[in-house]
Amino acid sequence: MPFAVTEFRRLIEQHQRMVFSIALRVTGEYGTAEEVAQDVFLELHRGAHKLESEDHIRFWLRRVAVHRATDALRRAARQPATDAEEWLETDFAPPGPAAPVPPAVEARLEDLLQSLPEPLRVAIVLRYQEDMLPDEIAALLNQPVATVKSHLQRGLQLLRRKAATTLKEYVRE
Amino acid sequence: MNKPTTHQTPDSTRLDPFEQQLARALRRVDVRADTARKFLALAAEAEQTRAAQGSGPRLVKLSNGGRVLAFPRLGPHARAWGTGALAAGLLLSATLGGVHLEHRQQQVRAEREFQAAERIENRTLQQIRQQVEQAGIPLD
């Protein structure tokens, strides 16, 4: 049996930023993220009786948000055409010492995130938006920790490379 | 409960400058007021749906414009009772149907036997009549 409306409202208010932000960063589109978040909360309403604690609810919400967002992404076939492997093998030079990035580029990083292939994007969002550790991400996505670490490493490499290019163009402007 | 948006967790001290910048760029976004209203409306909507589901069958509009009659989802106890009731109904129907069929068959058999007896009786009477006439005894 679904739980009380007041409890449902409380959970929505408490977790809407997390769920919506995951959906937005994975799908890259506000309207789609709204729909995804609504689906997630409806599913929460139907299945909340099985959730045992606040931690369990947060874990469940993150997992379902990622799954629903990637489903929406696949349905819309909005994945970037660029293949991460091609980038890394043909165009990527290993980064030197990490240089500070001007604040203006922070705004561009969010856009650059959308150019990453879906698995890398999801790992980056969970690591840097949700501040989750690789083993926590692995448990959430039901993937080996090594896979998650590889996705994070490749995602970061791509973002550094693209951010460096964007930074040059930004400075020239 | 929500993660702080400043990313000042112990783990963030191990992030290099680029990662720290990325973490700041990927802070959770605030939900717009209209979006928050949509989310909260879900609570009321979900409650209405639950109430409607408990009140009996209802018409549901399909994406192609058609409508179907949707029955409320039953709980496990209701499902068990429903299954039992359905089984009992089927058993009763089968039993009553069997009894009715047997009665009908007995009726048909009786009619046939009666008709056969009637034919035999008519034939016997006819033979007696012929024998009497041949003996020259007037019947009238």
mmCIF file of N, CA and C in Angstrom, chain A residues 81-143:
data_model
loop_
_atom_site.group_PDB
_atom_site.id
_atom_site.type_symbol
_atom_site.label_atom_id
_atom_site.label_comp_id
_atom_site.label_asym_id
_atom_site.label_seq_id
_atom_site.Cartn_x
_atom_site.Cartn_y
_atom_site.Cartn_z
ATOM 1 N N ALA A 81 27.485 11.946 -30.976
ATOM 2 C CA ALA A 81 28.020 11.064 -32.007
ATOM 3 C C ALA A 81 29.468 10.685 -31.705
ATOM 4 N N THR A 82 30.167 11.523 -30.972
ATOM 5 C CA THR A 82 31.582 11.268 -30.721
ATOM 6 C C THR A 82 31.767 10.057 -29.828
ATOM 7 N N ASP A 83 32.643 9.175 -30.234
ATOM 8 C CA ASP A 83 32.923 7.988 -29.444
ATOM 9 C C ASP A 83 34.131 8.261 -28.554
ATOM 10 N N ALA A 84 33.983 7.918 -27.288
ATOM 11 C CA ALA A 84 35.070 8.205 -26.346
ATOM 12 C C ALA A 84 36.355 7.502 -26.739
ATOM 13 N N GLU A 85 36.234 6.259 -27.235
ATOM 14 C CA GLU A 85 37.439 5.513 -27.590
ATOM 15 C C GLU A 85 38.204 6.240 -28.693
ATOM 16 N N GLU A 86 37.446 6.736 -29.700
ATOM 17 C CA GLU A 86 38.099 7.435 -30.795
ATOM 18 C C GLU A 86 38.829 8.672 -30.282
ATOM 19 N N TRP A 87 38.155 9.375 -29.395
ATOM 20 C CA TRP A 87 38.779 10.574 -28.834
ATOM 21 C C TRP A 87 40.097 10.213 -28.174
ATOM 22 N N LEU A 88 40.015 9.190 -27.324
ATOM 23 C CA LEU A 88 41.193 8.868 -26.528
ATOM 24 C C LEU A 88 42.336 8.341 -27.386
ATOM 25 N N GLU A 89 41.986 7.547 -28.403
ATOM 26 C CA GLU A 89 43.050 6.908 -29.174
ATOM 27 C C GLU A 89 43.661 7.839 -30.209
ATOM 28 N N THR A 90 42.871 8.735 -30.761
ATOM 29 C CA THR A 90 43.369 9.505 -31.893
ATOM 30 C C THR A 90 43.703 10.949 -31.538
ATOM 31 N N ASP A 91 43.065 11.466 -30.531
ATOM 32 C CA ASP A 91 43.143 12.916 -30.373
ATOM 33 C C ASP A 91 43.593 13.365 -28.995
ATOM 34 N N PHE A 92 43.811 12.401 -28.130
ATOM 35 C CA PHE A 92 44.053 12.812 -26.747
ATOM 36 C C PHE A 92 45.528 12.724 -26.398
ATOM 37 N N ALA A 93 46.030 13.814 -25.875
ATOM 38 C CA ALA A 93 47.388 13.805 -25.350
ATOM 39 C C ALA A 93 47.281 13.760 -23.829
ATOM 40 N N PRO A 94 48.073 12.939 -23.158
ATOM 41 C CA PRO A 94 47.983 12.856 -21.691
ATOM 42 C C PRO A 94 48.142 14.237 -21.068
ATOM 43 N N PRO A 95 47.318 14.535 -20.067
ATOM 44 C CA PRO A 95 47.363 15.875 -19.495
ATOM 45 C C PRO A 95 48.625 16.078 -18.669
ATOM 46 N N GLY A 96 49.081 17.301 -18.655
ATOM 47 C CA GLY A 96 50.206 17.647 -17.802
ATOM 48 C C GLY A 96 49.677 17.933 -16.420
ATOM 49 N N PRO A 97 50.437 18.643 -15.607
ATOM 50 C CA PRO A 97 49.941 19.022 -14.280
ATOM 51 C C PRO A 97 48.652 19.818 -14.401
ATOM 52 N N ALA A 98 47.684 19.485 -13.527
ATOM 53 C CA ALA A 98 46.374 20.122 -13.637
ATOM 54 C C ALA A 98 46.483 21.624 -13.410
ATOM 55 N N ALA A 99 46.053 22.374 -14.400
ATOM 56 C CA ALA A 99 46.108 23.826 -14.282
ATOM 57 C C ALA A 99 44.753 24.335 -13.831
ATOM 58 N N PRO A 100 44.683 25.376 -13.001
ATOM 59 C CA PRO A 100 43.399 25.936 -12.597
ATOM 60 C C PRO A 100 42.643 26.452 -13.809
ATOM 61 N N VAL A 101 41.359 26.251 -13.789
ATOM 62 C CA VAL A 101 40.523 26.692 -14.904
ATOM 63 C C VAL A 101 39.805 27.970 -14.492
ATOM 64 N N PRO A 102 39.794 28.992 -15.329
ATOM 65 C CA PRO A 102 39.094 30.230 -14.971
ATOM 66 C C PRO A 102 37.630 29.957 -14.657
ATOM 67 N N PRO A 103 37.036 30.720 -13.730
ATOM 68 C CA PRO A 103 35.649 30.468 -13.316
ATOM 69 C C PRO A 103 34.666 30.458 -14.475
ATOM 70 N N ALA A 104 34.921 31.275 -15.505
ATOM 71 C CA ALA A 104 33.979 31.332 -16.616
ATOM 72 C C ALA A 104 33.820 29.975 -17.290
ATOM 73 N N VAL A 105 34.847 29.176 -17.208
ATOM 74 C CA VAL A 105 34.787 27.867 -17.866
ATOM 75 C C VAL A 105 33.906 26.893 -17.085
ATOM 76 N N GLU A 106 33.717 27.161 -15.789
ATOM 77 C CA GLU A 106 32.841 26.280 -15.007
ATOM 78 C C GLU A 106 31.474 26.144 -15.672
ATOM 79 N N ALA A 107 30.987 27.271 -16.154
ATOM 80 C CA ALA A 107 29.676 27.243 -16.804
ATOM 81 C C ALA A 107 29.719 26.394 -18.064
ATOM 82 N N ARG A 108 30.912 26.421 -18.715
ATOM 83 C CA ARG A 108 31.016 25.622 -19.938
ATOM 84 C C ARG A 108 31.172 24.136 -19.631
ATOM 85 N N LEU A 109 31.693 23.819 -18.468
ATOM 86 C CA LEU A 109 31.904 22.405 -18.137
ATOM 87 C C LEU A 109 30.586 21.638 -18.138
ATOM 88 N N GLU A 110 29.543 22.300 -17.669
ATOM 89 C CA GLU A 110 28.239 21.637 -17.643
ATOM 90 C C GLU A 110 27.786 21.304 -19.062
ATOM 91 N N ASP A 111 28.050 22.233 -19.981
ATOM 92 C CA ASP A 111 27.707 21.959 -21.381
ATOM 93 C C ASP A 111 28.581 20.838 -21.944
ATOM 94 N N LEU A 112 29.875 20.895 -21.586
ATOM 95 C CA LEU A 112 30.801 19.877 -22.106
ATOM 96 C C LEU A 112 30.411 18.479 -21.624
ATOM 97 N N LEU A 113 29.831 18.438 -20.436
ATOM 98 C CA LEU A 113 29.403 17.144 -19.883
ATOM 99 C C LEU A 113 28.452 16.435 -20.852
ATOM 100 N N GLN A 114 27.627 17.224 -21.534
ATOM 101 C CA GLN A 114 26.643 16.633 -22.434
ATOM 102 C C GLN A 114 27.278 15.967 -23.647
ATOM 103 N N SER A 115 28.535 16.284 -23.913
ATOM 104 C CA SER A 115 29.194 15.676 -25.074
ATOM 105 C C SER A 115 29.810 14.325 -24.716
ATOM 106 N N LEU A 116 29.787 13.966 -23.438
ATOM 107 C CA LEU A 116 30.364 12.679 -23.050
ATOM 108 C C LEU A 116 29.396 11.543 -23.364
ATOM 109 N N PRO A 117 29.944 10.377 -23.709
ATOM 110 C CA PRO A 117 29.073 9.196 -23.856
ATOM 111 C C PRO A 117 28.364 8.909 -22.534
ATOM 112 N N GLU A 118 27.183 8.327 -22.648
ATOM 113 C CA GLU A 118 26.298 8.161 -21.487
ATOM 114 C C GLU A 118 26.946 7.507 -20.251
ATOM 115 N N PRO A 119 27.656 6.380 -20.392
ATOM 116 C CA PRO A 119 28.197 5.761 -19.161
ATOM 117 C C PRO A 119 29.215 6.657 -18.452
ATOM 118 N N LEU A 120 30.008 7.381 -19.226
ATOM 119 C CA LEU A 120 30.998 8.264 -18.623
ATOM 120 C C LEU A 120 30.297 9.433 -17.939
ATOM 121 N N ARG A 121 29.262 9.943 -18.608
ATOM 122 C CA ARG A 121 28.521 11.082 -18.058
ATOM 123 C C ARG A 121 27.876 10.715 -16.724
ATOM 124 N N VAL A 122 27.259 9.527 -16.698
ATOM 125 C CA VAL A 122 26.584 9.093 -15.461
ATOM 126 C C VAL A 122 27.593 8.988 -14.321
ATOM 127 N N ALA A 123 28.750 8.391 -14.613
ATOM 128 C CA ALA A 123 29.771 8.241 -13.568
ATOM 129 C C ALA A 123 30.255 9.604 -13.081
ATOM 130 N N ILE A 124 30.472 10.522 -13.999
ATOM 131 C CA ILE A 124 30.950 11.864 -13.628
ATOM 132 C C ILE A 124 29.900 12.587 -12.776
ATOM 133 N N VAL A 125 28.630 12.475 -13.175
ATOM 134 C CA VAL A 125 27.556 13.151 -12.428
ATOM 135 C C VAL A 125 27.488 12.621 -10.997
ATOM 136 N N LEU A 126 27.551 11.298 -10.868
ATOM 137 C CA LEU A 126 27.445 10.725 -9.522
ATOM 138 C C LEU A 126 28.680 11.053 -8.682
ATOM 139 N N ARG A 127 29.836 11.117 -9.335
ATOM 140 C CA ARG A 127 31.076 11.396 -8.580
ATOM 141 C C ARG A 127 31.153 12.869 -8.173
ATOM 142 N N TYR A 128 30.883 13.779 -9.104
ATOM 143 C CA TYR A 128 31.156 15.191 -8.815
ATOM 144 C C TYR A 128 29.901 15.984 -8.436
ATOM 145 N N GLN A 129 28.741 15.546 -8.866
ATOM 146 C CA GLN A 129 27.528 16.230 -8.401
ATOM 147 C C GLN A 129 27.086 15.654 -7.057
ATOM 148 N N GLU A 130 27.046 14.319 -6.994
ATOM 149 C CA GLU A 130 26.538 13.660 -5.782
ATOM 150 C C GLU A 130 27.639 13.356 -4.781
ATOM 151 N N ASP A 131 28.893 13.614 -5.166
ATOM 152 C CA ASP A 131 30.025 13.411 -4.258
ATOM 153 C C ASP A 131 30.118 11.958 -3.779
ATOM 154 N N MET A 132 29.801 11.049 -4.672
ATOM 155 C CA MET A 132 29.860 9.632 -4.307
ATOM 156 C C MET A 132 31.233 9.066 -4.653
ATOM 157 N N LEU A 133 31.665 8.104 -3.866
ATOM 158 C CA LEU A 133 32.941 7.429 -4.121
ATOM 159 C C LEU A 133 32.733 6.333 -5.165
ATOM 160 N N PRO A 134 33.837 5.927 -5.830
ATOM 161 C CA PRO A 134 33.686 4.899 -6.887
ATOM 162 C C PRO A 134 32.980 3.626 -6.428
ATOM 163 N N ASP A 135 33.272 3.183 -5.210
ATOM 164 C CA ASP A 135 32.608 1.942 -4.782
ATOM 165 C C ASP A 135 31.118 2.158 -4.529
ATOM 166 N N GLU A 136 30.756 3.365 -4.103
ATOM 167 C CA GLU A 136 29.331 3.670 -3.927
ATOM 168 C C GLU A 136 28.638 3.736 -5.293
ATOM 169 N N ILE A 137 29.322 4.324 -6.265
ATOM 170 C CA ILE A 137 28.755 4.402 -7.616
ATOM 171 C C ILE A 137 28.602 2.997 -8.193
ATOM 172 N N ALA A 138 29.615 2.169 -7.943
ATOM 173 C CA ALA A 138 29.570 0.790 -8.448
ATOM 174 C C ALA A 138 28.368 0.038 -7.875
ATOM 175 N N ALA A 139 28.114 0.241 -6.579
ATOM 176 C CA ALA A 139 26.961 -0.429 -5.951
ATOM 177 C C ALA A 139 25.651 0.100 -6.526
ATOM 178 N N LEU A 140 25.613 1.400 -6.757
ATOM 179 C CA LEU A 140 24.385 2.009 -7.277
ATOM 180 C C LEU A 140 24.074 1.520 -8.688
ATOM 181 N N LEU A 141 25.133 1.447 -9.514
ATOM 182 C CA LEU A 141 24.931 1.076 -10.915
ATOM 183 C C LEU A 141 25.037 -0.425 -11.139
ATOM 184 N N ASN A 142 25.344 -1.152 -10.075
ATOM 185 C CA ASN A 142 25.522 -2.599 -10.183
ATOM 186 C C ASN A 142 26.611 -2.936 -11.204
ATOM 187 N N GLN A 143 27.722 -2.226 -11.091
ATOM 188 C CA GLN A 143 28.858 -2.440 -11.984
ATOM 189 C C GLN A 143 30.102 -2.728 -11.143
#
